[in-house]
Tab-separated table of C-alpha atoms and ligand atoms in Angstrom:
chain	number	residue	atom	x	y	z
A	1	MET	CA	-10.577	15.724	-10.082
A	2	THR	CA	-6.584	16.474	-8.807
A	3	GLU	CA	-4.497	13.082	-9.762
A	4	THR	CA	-2.885	11.651	-6.386
A	5	LEU	CA	0.646	11.268	-6.018
A	6	PHE	CA	-0.024	7.280	-6.133
A	7	THR	CA	-1.861	7.495	-9.619
A	8	ARG	CA	0.846	9.598	-11.088
A	9	ILE	CA	3.272	6.992	-10.392
A	10	ILE	CA	0.985	4.323	-11.031
A	11	ASN	CA	0.718	5.870	-14.732
A	12	GLY	CA	4.420	6.566	-15.006
A	13	GLU	CA	4.279	9.880	-14.637
A	14	ILE	CA	6.441	9.710	-11.491
A	15	PRO	CA	9.207	7.488	-12.385
A	16	SER	CA	9.227	4.322	-10.190
A	17	GLU	CA	10.327	0.799	-9.541
A	18	PHE	CA	7.193	-1.573	-9.843
A	19	ILE	CA	7.936	-4.762	-7.532
A	20	TYR	CA	4.558	-5.746	-8.696
A	21	LYS	CA	1.619	-5.018	-10.551
A	22	ASP	CA	-1.440	-6.680	-11.909
A	23	ASP	CA	-4.470	-5.239	-13.202
A	24	LEU	CA	-6.307	-4.316	-9.516
A	25	CYS	CA	-2.735	-2.709	-7.805
A	26	VAL	CA	0.538	-1.718	-7.622
A	27	CYS	CA	3.361	-2.428	-5.564
A	28	ILE	CA	6.329	0.383	-4.737
A	29	ARG	CA	8.548	0.502	-2.145
A	30	ASP	CA	8.546	3.308	0.443
A	31	ILE	CA	10.309	6.423	-0.354
A	32	SER	CA	10.925	6.273	3.397
A	33	PRO	CA	10.830	3.193	4.804
A	34	SER	CA	9.965	2.738	8.621
A	35	ALA	CA	11.605	-0.995	8.635
A	36	PRO	CA	14.019	-2.754	6.208
A	37	THR	CA	11.635	-4.514	4.204
A	38	HIS	CA	8.853	-1.176	3.547
A	39	VAL	CA	6.426	-1.662	0.592
A	40	LEU	CA	3.448	-0.082	0.072
A	41	ILE	CA	0.361	-2.242	-2.042
A	42	ILE	CA	-1.846	0.239	-3.791
A	43	PRO	CA	-4.904	-0.333	-6.085
A	44	ARG	CA	-4.914	1.357	-9.269
A	45	LYS	CA	-8.511	2.706	-8.098
A	46	PRO	CA	-8.250	5.833	-6.160
A	47	ILE	CA	-10.303	5.190	-3.152
A	48	PRO	CA	-9.186	8.057	-0.692
A	49	ARG	CA	-9.027	6.094	2.407
A	50	LEU	CA	-10.181	3.042	3.642
A	51	ALA	CA	-13.419	4.178	5.337
A	52	ASP	CA	-14.291	5.539	1.699
A	53	ALA	CA	-14.616	1.763	0.130
A	54	VAL	CA	-17.681	0.819	-0.899
A	55	ALA	CA	-19.163	-2.725	-1.345
A	56	GLU	CA	-18.358	-2.666	-4.814
A	57	ASP	CA	-14.482	-2.276	-3.640
A	58	ARG	CA	-14.929	-5.858	-2.139
A	59	GLU	CA	-13.049	-7.572	-4.689
A	60	ILE	CA	-10.235	-4.761	-4.836
A	61	LEU	CA	-9.959	-5.211	-1.208
A	62	GLY	CA	-9.671	-8.481	-0.767
A	63	HIS	CA	-7.063	-8.680	-3.520
A	64	LEU	CA	-4.823	-6.364	-2.370
A	65	MET	CA	-4.807	-8.558	1.010
A	66	LEU	CA	-4.215	-11.706	-0.934
A	67	LYS	CA	-1.061	-10.251	-2.604
A	68	ALA	CA	0.471	-8.780	0.502
A	69	GLY	CA	0.741	-12.508	1.404
A	70	GLU	CA	2.499	-13.087	-1.910
A	71	ILE	CA	4.346	-10.002	-1.901
A	72	ALA	CA	5.721	-10.999	1.439
A	73	ARG	CA	6.709	-14.180	0.118
A	74	GLN	CA	8.187	-12.894	-2.433
A	75	LEU	CA	10.414	-10.579	-0.326
A	76	GLY	CA	11.535	-13.134	1.616
A	77	VAL	CA	9.883	-12.018	4.550
A	78	GLY	CA	6.547	-14.362	4.132
A	79	ASP	CA	7.002	-15.319	7.971
A	80	ALA	CA	6.539	-12.042	9.809
A	81	PHE	CA	5.451	-9.076	8.564
A	82	ARG	CA	3.006	-6.285	9.807
A	83	LEU	CA	0.383	-4.926	7.601
A	84	VAL	CA	-1.013	-1.216	8.065
A	85	ILE	CA	-3.314	1.372	6.647
A	86	ASN	CA	-3.718	4.699	8.088
A	87	ASN	CA	-7.293	6.248	7.874
A	88	GLY	CA	-7.504	9.754	8.025
A	89	ALA	CA	-4.793	12.255	8.737
A	90	ASP	CA	-5.710	12.353	12.145
A	91	ALA	CA	-4.396	8.458	11.732
A	92	GLY	CA	-1.123	9.689	10.076
A	93	GLN	CA	-2.510	9.307	6.402
A	94	THR	CA	-0.322	11.423	4.243
A	95	VAL	CA	-1.600	10.067	0.755
A	96	PHE	CA	-5.381	10.467	0.265
A	97	HIS	CA	-5.408	7.144	-2.210
A	98	LEU	CA	-5.696	3.902	-0.334
A	99	HIS	CA	-2.754	1.958	0.309
A	100	LEU	CA	-1.194	-1.038	2.937
A	101	HIS	CA	2.060	-0.700	4.384
A	102	LEU	CA	4.018	-3.658	4.265
A	103	LEU	CA	6.489	-4.019	6.829
A	104	ALA	CA	8.711	-6.410	7.828
A	105	GLY	CA	12.420	-7.119	8.925
A	106	LYS	CA	12.588	-5.785	12.612
A	107	THR	CA	10.912	-7.166	15.549
A	108	PHE	CA	7.933	-5.229	16.506
A	109	SER	CA	7.085	-4.091	19.779
A	110	GLU	CA	3.938	-6.560	21.370
A	111	SER	CA	2.681	-3.220	22.938
A	112	THR	CA	2.435	-1.627	20.093
A	113	LEU	CA	1.174	-0.722	17.076
A	114	GLY	CA	3.383	1.750	15.838
A	115	MET	CA	5.154	1.609	12.589
B	201	5GP	P1	0.667	7.551	4.656
B	201	5GP	O1	1.350	8.235	5.602
B	201	5GP	O2	-0.576	8.148	3.859
B	201	5GP	O3	-0.143	6.095	5.303
B	201	5GP	O4	1.401	6.476	3.587
B	201	5GP	C1	2.294	7.309	2.653
B	201	5GP	C2	3.519	6.423	2.645
B	201	5GP	O5	4.076	7.165	1.075
B	201	5GP	C3	4.633	7.406	3.479
B	201	5GP	O6	4.958	5.989	3.779
B	201	5GP	C4	5.496	7.898	2.453
B	201	5GP	O7	6.958	7.752	2.933
B	201	5GP	C5	5.726	7.298	0.834
B	201	5GP	N1	5.656	8.122	-0.406
B	201	5GP	C6	5.338	9.628	0.108
B	201	5GP	N2	5.757	10.074	-1.310
B	201	5GP	C7	6.417	9.055	-1.942
B	201	5GP	C8	6.657	8.742	-3.171
B	201	5GP	O8	7.010	9.719	-3.892
B	201	5GP	N3	7.421	7.804	-3.484
B	201	5GP	C9	7.018	6.750	-2.623
B	201	5GP	N4	7.816	5.285	-2.993
B	201	5GP	N5	6.563	6.702	-1.273
B	201	5GP	C10	6.092	7.907	-1.059
């Protein structure tokens, strides 16, 4: 299977600054930010889409959520941030390696879930 872009970043094949990393996930800044704070929380396991996750991925999925809160606090945005997962091309997913977008630093409209 061809490595995903994010697997290549995780493996250091594409130089990138890691905001956080552990045995299950890494966090990097989005190359094209949609908000003043926009980071990606990425599991090391290359699950293509959230809908492809299976029961054995429960620990990874929970871990990503817990780390999102911790990373938000670390970045000073723990009181107001948004998490987005795009699942599938029609939902805007462009990199088929599951990731959470953590966005903060701007006021999000109440009427839209857009990034
Ligand atoms: P998606 O559209 O799949 O939900 O999100 C993919 C995200 O990855 C996009 O927000 C895009 O800006 C970001 N991205 C694409 N290529 C790179 C890259 O090489 N480095 C980083 N840090 N982010 C990237």
